[in-house]
Amino acid sequence: MSTIITTLGTDRARRLRAVLTALLAAAIAVGAPFYFAPFQVFQLTMVLLYAVALAGLNLLVGFGGQISLGHGAFFAAGAYTAAVMLDRYDTGHLATLPVAAAGCFLLGLGFGVPALRLSGLYLALVTLSFAVFLPPLLKRLEPVTGGSMGLTVDKLQPPAWSGLAEDQWMYFVVLAVTAVALLLARNLLRSRVGRALLAVRDNESAAEVMGVRLSLHKTLAFAWSAMFAGAAGCLYTWVIGFVSPDSFSFVLSITLLAGLVVGGLASLYGPLLGAAFVMYVPSVAQDISDAAPGVVFGLLIIAVMFVAPTGLAGLVGRVGGAATRRLTRTTPAAGPSPDSEPSAPPTPADPAPADAEPVGAAPRTEKE
């Protein structure tokens, strides 16, 4: 009974700690645009939209166990969908988001077919070919995409009633979309689809024996991943206001995958940490060395992976666990309850006399 009560208390404390952490993070996120400069608010906005893309990639790679080097192509597809709708058809900004997400979902369904027969490096090469193929194709479709010159569109403007600057309004819009995307990814992983993805990742044969349809869930993993990337690409068009094929080279796909690995695979908080790494570390590498920023960026990735082999999310978890264990060891034990009856003090045993005879021994004589 005491074990059950202790377990319930631990679960309640864990839930309370999670709620307090979420409230603190929400308070910091809401107050950030009023504290930082406009350029810093722009950087935070980019971190949020990259987190949406990495959340989708995490579904495919971290929880689905499939390797993709073409995630930047889905990102570009969503960005160009929004740009073409804004430039050619003069639609509203908010209307482009569901169209970009749905279009990339269908594109991911079609592209998920090779995932049924390929795995490992072979699947990685196929997805990489998609990322390499897309930028030249966008240059060829000049009547629609603007060719090498790209497309320039209007940024999302704040309404008059908000009283916010453009960068602040954009930050809050992207923050809302990011929160919905992360919540959707969390609920998806806790559903039957998420459990099936984990089963396929761990052991395909065992998952198939348990009734999991491998073809369906592998294809859906690509579709969901592409949908998140397309939504992030749409947000990119809103924030930047310009798209061009050179902005979506295959380097973007590799950078996104590296950011996810650094942030932490199969972690709900890994995409946020990886997005911060993708946004800030290249600029730090540029400041360190203008001649070879790529070399510095690679060395920083190696250093982070050496310190945190399971990613930054795993490092944070280990540090937090170590701190909790240390606090548990240093906390003094609780005294007796005031309602409990005092126990009688232990009675010390009477010391035996030094000349006491052992039981059953023969009596000593006077000479002895």
mmCIF file of C-alpha atoms in Angstrom:
data_model
loop_
_atom_site.group_PDB
_atom_site.id
_atom_site.type_symbol
_atom_site.label_atom_id
_atom_site.label_comp_id
_atom_site.label_asym_id
_atom_site.label_seq_id
_atom_site.Cartn_x
_atom_site.Cartn_y
_atom_site.Cartn_z
ATOM 1 C CA MET A 1 0.000 0.000 0.000
ATOM 2 C CA SER A 2 2.785 2.392 0.886
ATOM 3 C CA THR A 3 4.447 1.640 -2.461
ATOM 4 C CA ILE A 4 1.273 2.602 -4.340
ATOM 5 C CA ILE A 5 0.948 5.825 -2.357
ATOM 6 C CA THR A 6 4.606 6.653 -3.037
ATOM 7 C CA THR A 7 4.144 6.012 -6.774
ATOM 8 C CA LEU A 8 1.049 8.197 -6.921
ATOM 9 C CA GLY A 9 2.884 10.952 -5.104
ATOM 10 C CA THR A 10 5.802 10.718 -7.503
ATOM 11 C CA ASP A 11 3.491 10.898 -10.550
ATOM 12 C CA ARG A 12 1.681 13.880 -9.071
ATOM 13 C CA ALA A 13 4.978 15.653 -8.409
ATOM 14 C CA ARG A 14 6.154 14.891 -11.933
ATOM 15 C CA ARG A 15 2.969 16.303 -13.447
ATOM 16 C CA LEU A 16 3.174 19.375 -11.241
ATOM 17 C CA ARG A 17 6.793 19.917 -12.262
ATOM 18 C CA ALA A 18 5.846 19.574 -15.947
ATOM 19 C CA VAL A 19 3.006 22.096 -15.581
ATOM 20 C CA LEU A 20 5.213 24.601 -13.786
ATOM 21 C CA THR A 21 7.940 24.193 -16.419
ATOM 22 C CA ALA A 22 5.412 24.747 -19.211
ATOM 23 C CA LEU A 23 4.028 27.866 -17.521
ATOM 24 C CA LEU A 24 7.522 29.276 -17.009
ATOM 25 C CA ALA A 25 8.462 28.585 -20.639
ATOM 26 C CA ALA A 26 5.221 30.205 -21.838
ATOM 27 C CA ALA A 27 5.848 33.306 -19.716
ATOM 28 C CA ILE A 28 9.399 33.638 -21.084
ATOM 29 C CA ALA A 29 8.213 33.095 -24.671
ATOM 30 C CA VAL A 30 5.476 35.717 -24.398
ATOM 31 C CA GLY A 31 7.728 38.324 -22.803
ATOM 32 C CA ALA A 32 10.727 37.794 -25.096
ATOM 33 C CA PRO A 33 9.711 40.125 -27.991
ATOM 34 C CA PHE A 34 9.233 43.035 -25.578
ATOM 35 C CA TYR A 35 12.700 42.621 -24.104
ATOM 36 C CA PHE A 36 14.962 41.922 -27.106
ATOM 37 C CA ALA A 37 15.920 44.107 -30.051
ATOM 38 C CA PRO A 38 14.129 43.637 -33.425
ATOM 39 C CA PHE A 39 16.963 41.606 -34.965
ATOM 40 C CA GLN A 40 17.066 39.315 -31.940
ATOM 41 C CA VAL A 41 13.297 38.879 -32.159
ATOM 42 C CA PHE A 42 13.779 37.920 -35.832
ATOM 43 C CA GLN A 43 16.331 35.282 -34.785
ATOM 44 C CA LEU A 44 13.936 33.852 -32.210
ATOM 45 C CA THR A 45 11.236 33.704 -34.881
ATOM 46 C CA MET A 46 13.567 31.732 -37.147
ATOM 47 C CA VAL A 47 14.326 29.354 -34.285
ATOM 48 C CA LEU A 48 10.610 28.681 -33.859
ATOM 49 C CA LEU A 49 9.960 27.937 -37.532
ATOM 50 C CA TYR A 50 13.015 25.690 -37.740
ATOM 51 C CA ALA A 51 11.647 23.862 -34.699
ATOM 52 C CA VAL A 52 8.486 23.059 -36.683
ATOM 53 C CA ALA A 53 10.579 21.547 -39.487
ATOM 54 C CA LEU A 54 12.707 19.562 -37.048
ATOM 55 C CA ALA A 55 9.606 18.281 -35.239
ATOM 56 C CA GLY A 56 8.513 16.686 -38.510
ATOM 57 C CA LEU A 57 11.970 15.314 -39.194
ATOM 58 C CA ASN A 58 12.012 13.903 -35.671
ATOM 59 C CA LEU A 59 8.861 11.923 -36.419
ATOM 60 C CA LEU A 60 10.563 10.315 -39.395
ATOM 61 C CA VAL A 61 14.128 9.836 -38.151
ATOM 62 C CA GLY A 62 13.916 9.832 -34.368
ATOM 63 C CA PHE A 63 10.676 7.897 -33.889
ATOM 64 C CA GLY A 64 10.300 6.225 -37.287
ATOM 65 C CA GLY A 65 13.875 5.032 -37.639
ATOM 66 C CA GLN A 66 14.205 6.148 -41.289
ATOM 67 C CA ILE A 67 16.969 8.389 -42.620
ATOM 68 C CA SER A 68 16.089 11.403 -44.764
ATOM 69 C CA LEU A 69 18.480 13.862 -46.373
ATOM 70 C CA GLY A 70 15.779 15.561 -48.421
ATOM 71 C CA HIS A 71 13.858 17.398 -45.752
ATOM 72 C CA GLY A 72 14.985 20.745 -47.125
ATOM 73 C CA ALA A 73 13.133 19.948 -50.365
ATOM 74 C CA PHE A 74 9.810 19.675 -48.527
ATOM 75 C CA PHE A 75 10.709 22.900 -46.732
ATOM 76 C CA ALA A 76 11.254 24.553 -50.125
ATOM 77 C CA ALA A 77 7.992 23.148 -51.495
ATOM 78 C CA GLY A 78 6.024 24.735 -48.668
ATOM 79 C CA ALA A 79 7.870 28.041 -49.043
ATOM 80 C CA TYR A 80 7.244 28.220 -52.797
ATOM 81 C CA THR A 81 3.611 27.199 -52.403
ATOM 82 C CA ALA A 82 3.019 30.163 -50.126
ATOM 83 C CA ALA A 83 5.067 32.527 -52.316
ATOM 84 C CA VAL A 84 3.253 31.555 -55.532
ATOM 85 C CA MET A 85 -0.148 31.918 -53.883
ATOM 86 C CA LEU A 86 0.750 35.357 -52.518
ATOM 87 C CA ASP A 87 2.425 36.627 -55.690
ATOM 88 C CA ARG A 88 0.379 35.074 -58.500
ATOM 89 C CA TYR A 89 -3.050 34.713 -56.932
ATOM 90 C CA ASP A 90 -2.998 37.476 -54.297
ATOM 91 C CA THR A 91 -4.395 35.290 -51.533
ATOM 92 C CA GLY A 92 -4.246 36.040 -47.830
ATOM 93 C CA HIS A 93 -1.276 34.931 -45.780
ATOM 94 C CA LEU A 94 -3.259 32.716 -43.440
ATOM 95 C CA ALA A 95 -4.828 30.857 -46.364
ATOM 96 C CA THR A 96 -1.419 29.720 -47.598
ATOM 97 C CA LEU A 97 -0.573 27.747 -44.451
ATOM 98 C CA PRO A 98 -3.127 24.903 -44.764
ATOM 99 C CA VAL A 99 -2.546 24.674 -48.528
ATOM 100 C CA ALA A 100 1.229 24.384 -48.096
ATOM 101 C CA ALA A 101 0.839 21.797 -45.317
ATOM 102 C CA ALA A 102 -1.705 19.722 -47.260
ATOM 103 C CA GLY A 103 0.297 19.889 -50.497
ATOM 104 C CA CYS A 104 3.466 18.701 -48.780
ATOM 105 C CA PHE A 105 1.506 15.963 -47.014
ATOM 106 C CA LEU A 106 0.439 14.593 -50.403
ATOM 107 C CA LEU A 107 3.976 15.009 -51.729
ATOM 108 C CA GLY A 108 5.270 13.056 -48.748
ATOM 109 C CA LEU A 109 2.741 10.298 -49.405
ATOM 110 C CA GLY A 110 4.022 9.934 -52.946
ATOM 111 C CA PHE A 111 7.632 10.123 -51.899
ATOM 112 C CA GLY A 112 7.094 7.609 -49.104
ATOM 113 C CA VAL A 113 6.656 4.798 -51.643
ATOM 114 C CA PRO A 114 10.453 4.254 -52.016
ATOM 115 C CA ALA A 115 10.621 3.917 -48.238
ATOM 116 C CA LEU A 116 8.728 0.639 -48.543
ATOM 117 C CA ARG A 117 11.634 -1.152 -50.242
ATOM 118 C CA LEU A 118 14.632 0.942 -49.195
ATOM 119 C CA SER A 119 16.280 1.585 -45.864
ATOM 120 C CA GLY A 120 19.495 2.898 -44.399
ATOM 121 C CA LEU A 121 21.960 4.524 -46.762
ATOM 122 C CA TYR A 122 19.940 3.608 -49.855
ATOM 123 C CA LEU A 123 16.946 5.563 -48.597
ATOM 124 C CA ALA A 124 19.239 8.437 -47.595
ATOM 125 C CA LEU A 125 20.647 8.622 -51.140
ATOM 126 C CA VAL A 126 17.164 8.670 -52.688
ATOM 127 C CA THR A 127 16.024 11.506 -50.420
ATOM 128 C CA LEU A 128 19.274 13.388 -51.040
ATOM 129 C CA SER A 129 18.680 13.157 -54.787
ATOM 130 C CA PHE A 130 15.326 14.876 -54.269
ATOM 131 C CA ALA A 131 17.024 17.728 -52.415
ATOM 132 C CA VAL A 132 19.655 18.061 -55.162
ATOM 133 C CA PHE A 133 17.094 17.863 -57.977
ATOM 134 C CA LEU A 134 14.598 20.452 -56.715
ATOM 135 C CA PRO A 135 16.596 23.760 -56.946
ATOM 136 C CA PRO A 136 17.449 23.337 -60.687
ATOM 137 C CA LEU A 137 13.810 22.444 -61.321
ATOM 138 C CA LEU A 138 12.669 25.644 -59.609
ATOM 139 C CA LYS A 139 15.011 27.621 -61.856
ATOM 140 C CA ARG A 140 13.521 25.992 -64.943
ATOM 141 C CA LEU A 141 9.952 26.861 -63.972
ATOM 142 C CA GLU A 142 10.550 30.584 -64.343
ATOM 143 C CA PRO A 143 6.965 31.587 -65.304
ATOM 144 C CA VAL A 144 5.726 30.218 -61.985
ATOM 145 C CA THR A 145 8.663 30.390 -59.579
ATOM 146 C CA GLY A 146 10.486 33.441 -60.939
ATOM 147 C CA GLY A 147 13.527 31.380 -61.922
ATOM 148 C CA SER A 148 16.896 32.262 -60.432
ATOM 149 C CA MET A 149 15.613 35.693 -59.378
ATOM 150 C CA GLY A 150 13.035 34.170 -57.069
ATOM 151 C CA LEU A 151 9.862 35.791 -55.811
ATOM 152 C CA THR A 152 9.410 38.760 -53.505
ATOM 153 C CA VAL A 153 6.176 38.908 -51.506
ATOM 154 C CA ASP A 154 4.742 41.115 -48.813
ATOM 155 C CA LYS A 155 5.381 40.170 -45.219
ATOM 156 C CA LEU A 156 2.568 39.536 -42.798
ATOM 157 C CA GLN A 157 1.581 42.916 -41.391
ATOM 158 C CA PRO A 158 0.225 43.384 -37.862
ATOM 159 C CA PRO A 159 -3.389 44.546 -37.488
ATOM 160 C CA ALA A 160 -3.986 48.037 -36.161
ATOM 161 C CA TRP A 161 -5.703 46.798 -33.004
ATOM 162 C CA SER A 162 -2.649 44.799 -31.876
ATOM 163 C CA GLY A 163 -0.373 47.796 -31.298
ATOM 164 C CA LEU A 164 2.639 45.563 -32.084
ATOM 165 C CA ALA A 165 5.571 46.130 -34.368
ATOM 166 C CA GLU A 166 5.997 43.946 -37.439
ATOM 167 C CA ASP A 167 8.685 41.744 -35.913
ATOM 168 C CA GLN A 168 6.693 41.280 -32.693
ATOM 169 C CA TRP A 169 3.484 40.351 -34.506
ATOM 170 C CA MET A 170 5.324 37.904 -36.732
ATOM 171 C CA TYR A 171 6.949 36.352 -33.672
ATOM 172 C CA PHE A 172 3.624 35.744 -31.960
ATOM 173 C CA VAL A 173 2.048 34.260 -35.096
ATOM 174 C CA VAL A 174 4.957 31.864 -35.583
ATOM 175 C CA LEU A 175 4.945 31.076 -31.845
ATOM 176 C CA ALA A 176 1.270 30.081 -32.032
ATOM 177 C CA VAL A 177 1.858 27.850 -35.073
ATOM 178 C CA THR A 178 4.899 26.272 -33.411
ATOM 179 C CA ALA A 179 2.967 25.535 -30.220
ATOM 180 C CA VAL A 180 0.186 23.860 -32.217
ATOM 181 C CA ALA A 181 2.716 21.865 -34.253
ATOM 182 C CA LEU A 182 4.600 20.603 -31.194
ATOM 183 C CA LEU A 183 1.356 19.721 -29.445
ATOM 184 C CA LEU A 184 0.189 17.858 -32.558
ATOM 185 C CA ALA A 185 3.475 15.936 -32.724
ATOM 186 C CA ARG A 186 3.208 15.055 -29.021
ATOM 187 C CA ASN A 187 -0.369 13.792 -29.347
ATOM 188 C CA LEU A 188 0.485 11.914 -32.523
ATOM 189 C CA LEU A 189 3.289 10.048 -30.771
ATOM 190 C CA ARG A 190 0.988 9.086 -27.916
ATOM 191 C CA SER A 191 -1.635 7.696 -30.287
ATOM 192 C CA ARG A 192 -1.759 4.308 -32.013
ATOM 193 C CA VAL A 193 0.164 5.772 -34.944
ATOM 194 C CA GLY A 194 3.021 6.836 -32.689
ATOM 195 C CA ARG A 195 3.179 3.468 -30.946
ATOM 196 C CA ALA A 196 3.204 1.751 -34.338
ATOM 197 C CA LEU A 197 6.093 3.969 -35.477
ATOM 198 C CA LEU A 198 8.094 3.045 -32.396
ATOM 199 C CA ALA A 199 7.387 -0.640 -32.963
ATOM 200 C CA VAL A 200 8.518 -0.403 -36.597
ATOM 201 C CA ARG A 201 11.671 1.435 -35.555
ATOM 202 C CA ASP A 202 12.621 -1.085 -32.885
ATOM 203 C CA ASN A 203 11.847 -4.312 -34.749
ATOM 204 C CA GLU A 204 9.990 -4.502 -38.055
ATOM 205 C CA SER A 205 9.464 -8.269 -37.890
ATOM 206 C CA ALA A 206 8.003 -8.153 -34.397
ATOM 207 C CA ALA A 207 5.802 -5.182 -35.341
ATOM 208 C CA GLU A 208 4.456 -7.054 -38.369
ATOM 209 C CA VAL A 209 3.693 -10.094 -36.229
ATOM 210 C CA MET A 210 1.706 -7.866 -33.854
ATOM 211 C CA GLY A 211 -0.421 -6.646 -36.764
ATOM 212 C CA VAL A 212 1.288 -3.355 -37.624
ATOM 213 C CA ARG A 213 1.028 -2.511 -41.329
ATOM 214 C CA LEU A 214 4.577 -1.580 -42.232
ATOM 215 C CA SER A 215 3.793 -0.040 -45.618
ATOM 216 C CA LEU A 216 1.065 2.199 -44.212
ATOM 217 C CA HIS A 217 3.030 3.558 -41.272
ATOM 218 C CA LYS A 218 6.267 4.058 -43.197
ATOM 219 C CA THR A 219 4.414 6.068 -45.812
ATOM 220 C CA LEU A 220 2.523 8.032 -43.166
ATOM 221 C CA ALA A 221 5.808 8.849 -41.439
ATOM 222 C CA PHE A 222 7.044 10.533 -44.616
ATOM 223 C CA ALA A 223 3.709 12.291 -45.090
ATOM 224 C CA TRP A 224 3.576 13.720 -41.572
ATOM 225 C CA SER A 225 7.216 14.747 -41.751
ATOM 226 C CA ALA A 226 6.681 16.515 -45.084
ATOM 227 C CA MET A 227 3.585 18.278 -43.741
ATOM 228 C CA PHE A 228 5.512 19.799 -40.842
ATOM 229 C CA ALA A 229 8.312 20.840 -43.201
ATOM 230 C CA GLY A 230 5.835 22.435 -45.593
ATOM 231 C CA ALA A 231 4.243 24.432 -42.767
ATOM 232 C CA ALA A 232 7.702 25.608 -41.688
ATOM 233 C CA GLY A 233 8.502 26.631 -45.260
ATOM 234 C CA CYS A 234 5.295 28.664 -45.408
ATOM 235 C CA LEU A 235 6.286 30.459 -42.202
ATOM 236 C CA TYR A 236 9.705 31.103 -43.752
ATOM 237 C CA THR A 237 8.037 32.938 -46.656
ATOM 238 C CA TRP A 238 6.011 35.028 -44.231
ATOM 239 C CA VAL A 239 9.066 36.005 -42.220
ATOM 240 C CA ILE A 240 11.634 36.568 -44.987
ATOM 241 C CA GLY A 241 9.312 37.816 -47.748
ATOM 242 C CA PHE A 242 11.576 36.368 -50.441
ATOM 243 C CA VAL A 243 12.287 32.902 -51.856
ATOM 244 C CA SER A 244 14.867 31.745 -54.388
ATOM 245 C CA PRO A 245 16.209 28.316 -55.417
ATOM 246 C CA ASP A 246 19.626 29.066 -53.955
ATOM 247 C CA SER A 247 18.077 29.404 -50.488
ATOM 248 C CA PHE A 248 17.075 25.733 -50.487
ATOM 249 C CA SER A 249 20.138 23.812 -51.590
ATOM 250 C CA PHE A 250 20.894 20.319 -50.317
ATOM 251 C CA VAL A 251 23.035 21.926 -47.606
ATOM 252 C CA LEU A 252 19.798 22.937 -45.892
ATOM 253 C CA SER A 253 18.720 19.294 -45.656
ATOM 254 C CA ILE A 254 22.039 18.245 -44.153
ATOM 255 C CA THR A 255 21.963 21.176 -41.717
ATOM 256 C CA LEU A 256 18.458 20.249 -40.543
ATOM 257 C CA LEU A 257 19.464 16.634 -39.967
ATOM 258 C CA ALA A 258 22.593 17.733 -38.093
ATOM 259 C CA GLY A 259 20.516 20.084 -35.964
ATOM 260 C CA LEU A 260 18.118 17.291 -35.045
ATOM 261 C CA VAL A 261 20.935 14.943 -34.070
ATOM 262 C CA VAL A 262 22.587 17.668 -31.985
ATOM 263 C CA GLY A 263 19.276 18.591 -30.354
ATOM 264 C CA GLY A 264 18.388 14.992 -29.546
ATOM 265 C CA LEU A 265 16.694 12.233 -31.537
ATOM 266 C CA ALA A 266 13.379 10.852 -30.287
ATOM 267 C CA SER A 267 12.981 13.730 -27.843
ATOM 268 C CA LEU A 268 10.048 16.119 -27.657
ATOM 269 C CA TYR A 269 12.359 19.008 -26.745
ATOM 270 C CA GLY A 270 15.139 18.055 -29.144
ATOM 271 C CA PRO A 271 13.686 20.037 -32.104
ATOM 272 C CA LEU A 272 13.727 23.282 -30.104
ATOM 273 C CA LEU A 273 17.333 22.809 -29.027
ATOM 274 C CA GLY A 274 18.338 21.703 -32.510
ATOM 275 C CA ALA A 275 16.616 24.713 -34.071
ATOM 276 C CA ALA A 276 18.585 27.042 -31.801
ATOM 277 C CA PHE A 277 21.756 25.244 -32.863
ATOM 278 C CA VAL A 278 20.871 25.612 -36.570
ATOM 279 C CA MET A 279 20.128 29.314 -36.149
ATOM 280 C CA TYR A 280 22.929 30.539 -33.901
ATOM 281 C CA VAL A 281 25.922 28.253 -34.406
ATOM 282 C CA PRO A 282 26.547 29.134 -38.099
ATOM 283 C CA SER A 283 26.660 32.825 -37.208
ATOM 284 C CA VAL A 284 29.059 32.051 -34.353
ATOM 285 C CA ALA A 285 31.226 30.065 -36.773
ATOM 286 C CA GLN A 286 31.173 33.021 -39.176
ATOM 287 C CA ASP A 287 32.340 35.341 -36.407
ATOM 288 C CA ILE A 288 35.146 32.973 -35.441
ATOM 289 C CA SER A 289 36.469 32.484 -38.977
ATOM 290 C CA ASP A 290 35.366 34.379 -42.063
ATOM 291 C CA ALA A 291 37.612 32.253 -44.274
ATOM 292 C CA ALA A 292 36.336 28.817 -43.266
ATOM 293 C CA PRO A 293 33.036 29.008 -41.344
ATOM 294 C CA GLY A 294 32.086 25.508 -42.488
ATOM 295 C CA VAL A 295 35.157 24.029 -40.827
ATOM 296 C CA VAL A 296 34.356 25.773 -37.548
ATOM 297 C CA PHE A 297 30.721 24.659 -37.801
ATOM 298 C CA GLY A 298 31.806 21.048 -38.251
ATOM 299 C CA LEU A 299 34.215 21.231 -35.334
ATOM 300 C CA LEU A 300 31.483 22.650 -33.126
ATOM 301 C CA ILE A 301 29.185 19.760 -34.071
ATOM 302 C CA ILE A 302 31.939 17.282 -33.184
ATOM 303 C CA ALA A 303 32.529 19.022 -29.857
ATOM 304 C CA VAL A 304 28.844 18.990 -28.953
ATOM 305 C CA MET A 305 28.455 15.320 -29.867
ATOM 306 C CA PHE A 306 31.546 14.448 -27.842
ATOM 307 C CA VAL A 307 30.119 16.143 -24.755
ATOM 308 C CA ALA A 308 26.524 15.014 -25.364
ATOM 309 C CA PRO A 309 26.400 11.778 -27.414
ATOM 310 C CA THR A 310 22.615 11.589 -27.052
ATOM 311 C CA GLY A 311 22.102 15.241 -27.967
ATOM 312 C CA LEU A 312 21.522 18.374 -25.970
ATOM 313 C CA ALA A 313 18.166 17.087 -24.724
ATOM 314 C CA GLY A 314 19.879 14.017 -23.280
ATOM 315 C CA LEU A 315 22.536 16.196 -21.668
ATOM 316 C CA VAL A 316 19.890 18.378 -20.022
ATOM 317 C CA GLY A 317 18.109 15.260 -18.771
ATOM 318 C CA ARG A 318 21.291 13.797 -17.292
ATOM 319 C CA VAL A 319 22.222 17.060 -15.573
ATOM 320 C CA GLY A 320 18.700 17.425 -14.169
ATOM 321 C CA GLY A 321 18.670 13.815 -12.963
ATOM 322 C CA ALA A 322 22.057 14.212 -11.285
ATOM 323 C CA ALA A 323 20.918 17.405 -9.555
ATOM 324 C CA THR A 324 17.728 15.684 -8.352
ATOM 325 C CA ARG A 325 19.657 12.731 -6.962
ATOM 326 C CA ARG A 326 22.097 15.039 -5.196
ATOM 327 C CA LEU A 327 19.257 17.009 -3.616
ATOM 328 C CA THR A 328 17.604 13.758 -2.547
ATOM 329 C CA ARG A 329 20.780 12.549 -0.863
ATOM 330 C CA THR A 330 21.433 15.849 0.909
ATOM 331 C CA THR A 331 17.857 16.308 2.166
ATOM 332 C CA PRO A 332 17.629 15.284 5.839
ATOM 333 C CA ALA A 333 15.249 12.486 6.731
ATOM 334 C CA ALA A 334 11.864 13.590 8.030
ATOM 335 C CA GLY A 335 11.332 13.329 11.814
ATOM 336 C CA PRO A 336 8.510 11.419 13.465
ATOM 337 C CA SER A 337 4.981 12.591 12.900
ATOM 338 C CA PRO A 338 3.471 14.683 15.727
ATOM 339 C CA ASP A 339 0.434 12.357 15.751
ATOM 340 C CA SER A 340 2.476 9.197 16.265
ATOM 341 C CA GLU A 341 2.934 7.758 19.752
ATOM 342 C CA PRO A 342 6.400 8.146 21.207
ATOM 343 C CA SER A 343 8.254 4.903 21.351
ATOM 344 C CA ALA A 344 9.900 3.754 24.563
ATOM 345 C CA PRO A 345 13.615 4.383 24.746
ATOM 346 C CA PRO A 346 15.694 1.286 24.267
ATOM 347 C CA THR A 347 16.830 -0.315 27.524
ATOM 348 C CA PRO A 348 20.551 -0.930 27.555
ATOM 349 C CA ALA A 349 21.600 -4.431 28.383
ATOM 350 C CA ASP A 350 23.128 -4.926 31.834
ATOM 351 C CA PRO A 351 26.833 -5.491 31.463
ATOM 352 C CA ALA A 352 27.987 -8.831 32.698
ATOM 353 C CA PRO A 353 30.356 -8.755 35.707
ATOM 354 C CA ALA A 354 33.937 -9.241 34.945
ATOM 355 C CA ASP A 355 34.157 -12.325 37.177
ATOM 356 C CA ALA A 356 30.853 -13.883 36.137
ATOM 357 C CA GLU A 357 31.031 -17.587 35.578
ATOM 358 C CA PRO A 358 29.714 -19.150 32.439
ATOM 359 C CA VAL A 359 26.542 -21.161 32.688
ATOM 360 C CA GLY A 360 27.170 -24.815 33.530
ATOM 361 C CA ALA A 361 30.748 -24.288 34.712
ATOM 362 C CA ALA A 362 32.003 -26.075 37.801
ATOM 363 C CA PRO A 363 32.149 -23.957 41.007
ATOM 364 C CA ARG A 364 35.479 -22.481 41.806
ATOM 365 C CA THR A 365 37.333 -23.415 45.008
ATOM 366 C CA GLU A 366 38.730 -20.943 47.509
ATOM 367 C CA LYS A 367 42.214 -21.407 46.150
ATOM 368 C CA GLU A 368 41.043 -20.340 42.744
#
